[in-house]
């Protein structure tokens, strides 16, 4: 298999999870998430020869994605505003899709209130990335990661249910 085919396979495998991770950092703003996803894979391609195999390829890609998102947030000092509920997909009625969109937006708003480190952890967890990979990516021991994720989940639950 040639290098382009390998990269295409890598992209097809990891692009959806990278996009969702970026979407979390972008507070649900699709356009920004796609931009960061694209930038992540440009860097993966550009620096493919620097991957030494000390960590798994997924760990390396997630670390690049996190750095892209945080770097752009720092550089541009972007602050994302919550999406106005009237903009969500359909007119305000009691259909389940609108209710689900509201719940998702509320979750993003609560995630935005976390520290950048906790935000990274929960976004990776929400993408069902194995905890061992998260620990390796972030440099946190697996035991400490489990404790922090438990605390983050409790804080998010409180935020989502109480609105703070």
PDB file of C-alpha atoms in Angstrom:
ATOM      1  CA  UNK A   1       0.000   0.000   0.000  1.00  0.00           C
ATOM      2  CA  UNK A   2       1.451   3.364  -0.993  1.00  0.00           C
ATOM      3  CA  UNK A   3       1.745   6.342   1.368  1.00  0.00           C
ATOM      4  CA  UNK A   4      -1.282   8.169  -0.068  1.00  0.00           C
ATOM      5  CA  UNK A   5      -3.518   5.129   0.442  1.00  0.00           C
ATOM      6  CA  UNK A   6      -2.198   4.706   3.989  1.00  0.00           C
ATOM      7  CA  UNK A   7      -2.969   8.335   4.725  1.00  0.00           C
ATOM      8  CA  UNK A   8      -6.455   8.030   3.215  1.00  0.00           C
ATOM      9  CA  UNK A   9      -7.128   5.010   5.423  1.00  0.00           C
ATOM     10  CA  UNK A  10      -5.811   6.894   8.457  1.00  0.00           C
ATOM     11  CA  UNK A  11      -7.980   9.885   7.612  1.00  0.00           C
ATOM     12  CA  UNK A  12     -11.097   7.772   7.131  1.00  0.00           C
ATOM     13  CA  UNK A  13     -10.494   6.044  10.463  1.00  0.00           C
ATOM     14  CA  UNK A  14      -9.767   9.095  12.630  1.00  0.00           C
ATOM     15  CA  UNK A  15     -11.383  12.088  10.920  1.00  0.00           C
ATOM     16  CA  UNK A  16     -14.848  11.630  12.501  1.00  0.00           C
ATOM     17  CA  UNK A  17     -13.440  11.460  16.044  1.00  0.00           C
ATOM     18  CA  UNK A  18     -11.077  14.374  15.423  1.00  0.00           C
ATOM     19  CA  UNK A  19     -14.000  16.397  14.069  1.00  0.00           C
ATOM     20  CA  UNK A  20     -16.115  15.689  17.166  1.00  0.00           C
ATOM     21  CA  UNK A  21     -13.188  16.541  19.433  1.00  0.00           C
ATOM     22  CA  UNK A  22     -12.714  19.838  17.570  1.00  0.00           C
ATOM     23  CA  UNK A  23     -16.469  20.465  17.674  1.00  0.00           C
ATOM     24  CA  UNK A  24     -16.276  20.345  21.454  1.00  0.00           C
ATOM     25  CA  UNK A  25     -13.519  22.952  21.522  1.00  0.00           C
ATOM     26  CA  UNK A  26     -15.494  25.067  19.044  1.00  0.00           C
ATOM     27  CA  UNK A  27     -18.619  24.937  21.237  1.00  0.00           C
ATOM     28  CA  UNK A  28     -20.571  23.233  18.499  1.00  0.00           C
ATOM     29  CA  UNK A  29     -19.571  25.649  15.694  1.00  0.00           C
ATOM     30  CA  UNK A  30     -19.374  23.304  12.699  1.00  0.00           C
ATOM     31  CA  UNK A  31     -17.322  25.577  10.427  1.00  0.00           C
ATOM     32  CA  UNK A  32     -14.539  26.047  12.989  1.00  0.00           C
ATOM     33  CA  UNK A  33     -14.491  22.341  13.869  1.00  0.00           C
ATOM     34  CA  UNK A  34     -14.070  21.429  10.194  1.00  0.00           C
ATOM     35  CA  UNK A  35     -11.277  23.987   9.843  1.00  0.00           C
ATOM     36  CA  UNK A  36      -9.431  22.530  12.828  1.00  0.00           C
ATOM     37  CA  UNK A  37     -10.005  18.977  11.624  1.00  0.00           C
ATOM     38  CA  UNK A  38      -8.500  19.891   8.261  1.00  0.00           C
ATOM     39  CA  UNK A  39      -5.543  21.625   9.901  1.00  0.00           C
ATOM     40  CA  UNK A  40      -4.964  18.572  12.094  1.00  0.00           C
ATOM     41  CA  UNK A  41      -4.689  16.247   9.113  1.00  0.00           C
ATOM     42  CA  UNK A  42      -2.506  18.696   7.215  1.00  0.00           C
ATOM     43  CA  UNK A  43      -0.111  18.544  10.176  1.00  0.00           C
ATOM     44  CA  UNK A  44      -0.403  14.744  10.335  1.00  0.00           C
ATOM     45  CA  UNK A  45       0.572  14.548   6.652  1.00  0.00           C
ATOM     46  CA  UNK A  46       3.294  17.173   6.931  1.00  0.00           C
ATOM     47  CA  UNK A  47       4.900  15.575   9.995  1.00  0.00           C
ATOM     48  CA  UNK A  48       4.210  11.919   9.173  1.00  0.00           C
ATOM     49  CA  UNK A  49       7.934  11.160   9.115  1.00  0.00           C
ATOM     50  CA  UNK A  50       8.348  12.456  12.664  1.00  0.00           C
ATOM     51  CA  UNK A  51       5.986   9.799  14.062  1.00  0.00           C
ATOM     52  CA  UNK A  52       8.336   7.444  15.856  1.00  0.00           C
ATOM     53  CA  UNK A  53       5.859   4.845  17.054  1.00  0.00           C
ATOM     54  CA  UNK A  54       6.579   5.419  20.751  1.00  0.00           C
ATOM     55  CA  UNK A  55       2.838   5.938  21.211  1.00  0.00           C
ATOM     56  CA  UNK A  56      -0.055   4.648  19.166  1.00  0.00           C
ATOM     57  CA  UNK A  57      -0.967   6.529  16.008  1.00  0.00           C
ATOM     58  CA  UNK A  58      -4.316   7.508  17.558  1.00  0.00           C
ATOM     59  CA  UNK A  59      -2.566   9.101  20.545  1.00  0.00           C
ATOM     60  CA  UNK A  60      -0.317  11.072  18.194  1.00  0.00           C
ATOM     61  CA  UNK A  61      -3.258  12.274  16.072  1.00  0.00           C
ATOM     62  CA  UNK A  62      -5.381  13.280  19.107  1.00  0.00           C
ATOM     63  CA  UNK A  63      -2.439  15.194  20.566  1.00  0.00           C
ATOM     64  CA  UNK A  64      -2.047  17.090  17.287  1.00  0.00           C
ATOM     65  CA  UNK A  65      -5.784  17.844  17.207  1.00  0.00           C
ATOM     66  CA  UNK A  66      -5.747  19.134  20.793  1.00  0.00           C
ATOM     67  CA  UNK A  67      -2.736  21.324  20.036  1.00  0.00           C
ATOM     68  CA  UNK A  68      -4.397  22.706  16.890  1.00  0.00           C
ATOM     69  CA  UNK A  69      -7.585  23.599  18.769  1.00  0.00           C
ATOM     70  CA  UNK A  70      -5.876  25.085  21.817  1.00  0.00           C
ATOM     71  CA  UNK A  71      -3.289  26.881  19.690  1.00  0.00           C
ATOM     72  CA  UNK A  72      -5.940  28.572  17.571  1.00  0.00           C
ATOM     73  CA  UNK A  73      -7.999  29.485  20.619  1.00  0.00           C
ATOM     74  CA  UNK A  74      -4.928  31.069  22.239  1.00  0.00           C
ATOM     75  CA  UNK A  75      -3.762  32.793  19.065  1.00  0.00           C
ATOM     76  CA  UNK A  76      -7.097  34.251  18.079  1.00  0.00           C
ATOM     77  CA  UNK A  77      -8.475  34.580  21.609  1.00  0.00           C
ATOM     78  CA  UNK A  78     -11.747  33.284  20.186  1.00  0.00           C
ATOM     79  CA  UNK A  79     -14.627  33.093  22.557  1.00  0.00           C
ATOM     80  CA  UNK A  80     -17.575  31.172  21.282  1.00  0.00           C
ATOM     81  CA  UNK A  81     -21.022  32.377  22.139  1.00  0.00           C
ATOM     82  CA  UNK A  82     -23.700  29.816  22.808  1.00  0.00           C
ATOM     83  CA  UNK A  83     -25.944  29.261  19.828  1.00  0.00           C
ATOM     84  CA  UNK A  84     -29.172  31.208  20.137  1.00  0.00           C
ATOM     85  CA  UNK A  85     -31.880  28.614  20.636  1.00  0.00           C
ATOM     86  CA  UNK A  86     -34.068  30.250  17.982  1.00  0.00           C
ATOM     87  CA  UNK A  87     -31.426  29.402  15.374  1.00  0.00           C
ATOM     88  CA  UNK A  88     -31.576  25.672  16.027  1.00  0.00           C
ATOM     89  CA  UNK A  89     -32.737  23.553  13.139  1.00  0.00           C
ATOM     90  CA  UNK A  90     -36.517  23.895  13.284  1.00  0.00           C
ATOM     91  CA  UNK A  91     -39.131  26.244  14.697  1.00  0.00           C
ATOM     92  CA  UNK A  92     -39.551  25.954  18.435  1.00  0.00           C
ATOM     93  CA  UNK A  93     -41.976  23.163  18.995  1.00  0.00           C
ATOM     94  CA  UNK A  94     -41.958  20.115  21.153  1.00  0.00           C
ATOM     95  CA  UNK A  95     -40.402  17.736  18.641  1.00  0.00           C
ATOM     96  CA  UNK A  96     -37.638  15.521  19.987  1.00  0.00           C
ATOM     97  CA  UNK A  97     -35.007  16.695  17.502  1.00  0.00           C
ATOM     98  CA  UNK A  98     -35.204  20.290  18.744  1.00  0.00           C
ATOM     99  CA  UNK A  99     -35.172  19.098  22.338  1.00  0.00           C
ATOM    100  CA  UNK A 100     -32.084  17.001  21.620  1.00  0.00           C
ATOM    101  CA  UNK A 101     -30.353  19.953  19.924  1.00  0.00           C
ATOM    102  CA  UNK A 102     -31.063  22.092  22.990  1.00  0.00           C
ATOM    103  CA  UNK A 103     -29.662  19.409  25.282  1.00  0.00           C
ATOM    104  CA  UNK A 104     -26.522  19.079  23.179  1.00  0.00           C
ATOM    105  CA  UNK A 105     -26.012  22.840  23.142  1.00  0.00           C
ATOM    106  CA  UNK A 106     -26.511  22.978  26.906  1.00  0.00           C
ATOM    107  CA  UNK A 107     -23.874  20.275  27.293  1.00  0.00           C
ATOM    108  CA  UNK A 108     -21.420  22.249  25.094  1.00  0.00           C
ATOM    109  CA  UNK A 109     -22.090  25.362  27.173  1.00  0.00           C
ATOM    110  CA  UNK A 110     -21.288  23.448  30.353  1.00  0.00           C
ATOM    111  CA  UNK A 111     -18.150  21.906  28.817  1.00  0.00           C
ATOM    112  CA  UNK A 112     -17.023  25.428  27.865  1.00  0.00           C
ATOM    113  CA  UNK A 113     -16.984  26.335  31.547  1.00  0.00           C
ATOM    114  CA  UNK A 114     -14.367  23.667  32.326  1.00  0.00           C
ATOM    115  CA  UNK A 115     -10.643  24.342  32.497  1.00  0.00           C
ATOM    116  CA  UNK A 116      -8.806  23.587  29.255  1.00  0.00           C
ATOM    117  CA  UNK A 117      -7.278  20.422  30.743  1.00  0.00           C
ATOM    118  CA  UNK A 118     -10.621  19.104  31.997  1.00  0.00           C
ATOM    119  CA  UNK A 119     -12.243  20.050  28.696  1.00  0.00           C
ATOM    120  CA  UNK A 120      -9.630  17.984  26.858  1.00  0.00           C
ATOM    121  CA  UNK A 121     -10.246  14.984  29.092  1.00  0.00           C
ATOM    122  CA  UNK A 122     -14.029  14.998  28.824  1.00  0.00           C
ATOM    123  CA  UNK A 123     -14.045  15.605  25.065  1.00  0.00           C
ATOM    124  CA  UNK A 124     -11.759  12.627  24.534  1.00  0.00           C
ATOM    125  CA  UNK A 125     -13.914  10.538  26.897  1.00  0.00           C
ATOM    126  CA  UNK A 126     -17.104  11.562  25.081  1.00  0.00           C
ATOM    127  CA  UNK A 127     -15.580  10.321  21.849  1.00  0.00           C
ATOM    128  CA  UNK A 128     -15.203   6.910  23.512  1.00  0.00           C
ATOM    129  CA  UNK A 129     -11.451   7.021  23.179  1.00  0.00           C
ATOM    130  CA  UNK A 130     -10.024   4.358  25.500  1.00  0.00           C
ATOM    131  CA  UNK A 131      -8.908   5.716  28.852  1.00  0.00           C
ATOM    132  CA  UNK A 132      -5.462   4.204  28.345  1.00  0.00           C
ATOM    133  CA  UNK A 133      -5.100   6.281  25.169  1.00  0.00           C
ATOM    134  CA  UNK A 134      -6.364   9.411  26.945  1.00  0.00           C
ATOM    135  CA  UNK A 135      -3.888   8.840  29.779  1.00  0.00           C
ATOM    136  CA  UNK A 136      -1.049   8.382  27.301  1.00  0.00           C
ATOM    137  CA  UNK A 137      -2.095  11.407  25.231  1.00  0.00           C
ATOM    138  CA  UNK A 138      -2.341  13.725  28.232  1.00  0.00           C
ATOM    139  CA  UNK A 139       0.463  12.278  30.360  1.00  0.00           C
ATOM    140  CA  UNK A 140      -1.838  11.548  33.316  1.00  0.00           C
ATOM    141  CA  UNK A 141      -1.737   8.224  35.150  1.00  0.00           C
ATOM    142  CA  UNK A 142      -4.716   5.994  34.492  1.00  0.00           C
ATOM    143  CA  UNK A 143      -5.837   6.112  38.147  1.00  0.00           C
ATOM    144  CA  UNK A 144      -5.668   9.908  38.283  1.00  0.00           C
ATOM    145  CA  UNK A 145      -7.525  10.095  34.971  1.00  0.00           C
ATOM    146  CA  UNK A 146     -10.389   7.965  36.273  1.00  0.00           C
ATOM    147  CA  UNK A 147     -10.713  10.169  39.360  1.00  0.00           C
ATOM    148  CA  UNK A 148     -10.651  13.390  37.326  1.00  0.00           C
ATOM    149  CA  UNK A 149     -13.195  12.094  34.831  1.00  0.00           C
ATOM    150  CA  UNK A 150     -15.523  11.144  37.661  1.00  0.00           C
ATOM    151  CA  UNK A 151     -15.263  14.649  39.115  1.00  0.00           C
ATOM    152  CA  UNK A 152     -15.757  16.248  35.700  1.00  0.00           C
ATOM    153  CA  UNK A 153     -18.872  14.137  35.045  1.00  0.00           C
ATOM    154  CA  UNK A 154     -20.336  15.194  38.404  1.00  0.00           C
ATOM    155  CA  UNK A 155     -19.622  18.863  37.666  1.00  0.00           C
ATOM    156  CA  UNK A 156     -21.197  18.583  34.202  1.00  0.00           C
ATOM    157  CA  UNK A 157     -24.261  16.834  35.574  1.00  0.00           C
ATOM    158  CA  UNK A 158     -24.689  19.608  38.128  1.00  0.00           C
ATOM    159  CA  UNK A 159     -24.231  22.268  35.435  1.00  0.00           C
ATOM    160  CA  UNK A 160     -26.669  20.630  33.026  1.00  0.00           C
ATOM    161  CA  UNK A 161     -29.373  20.042  35.623  1.00  0.00           C
ATOM    162  CA  UNK A 162     -28.976  23.347  37.491  1.00  0.00           C
ATOM    163  CA  UNK A 163     -27.881  25.512  34.598  1.00  0.00           C
ATOM    164  CA  UNK A 164     -24.690  26.652  36.398  1.00  0.00           C
TER     165      UNK A 164
END
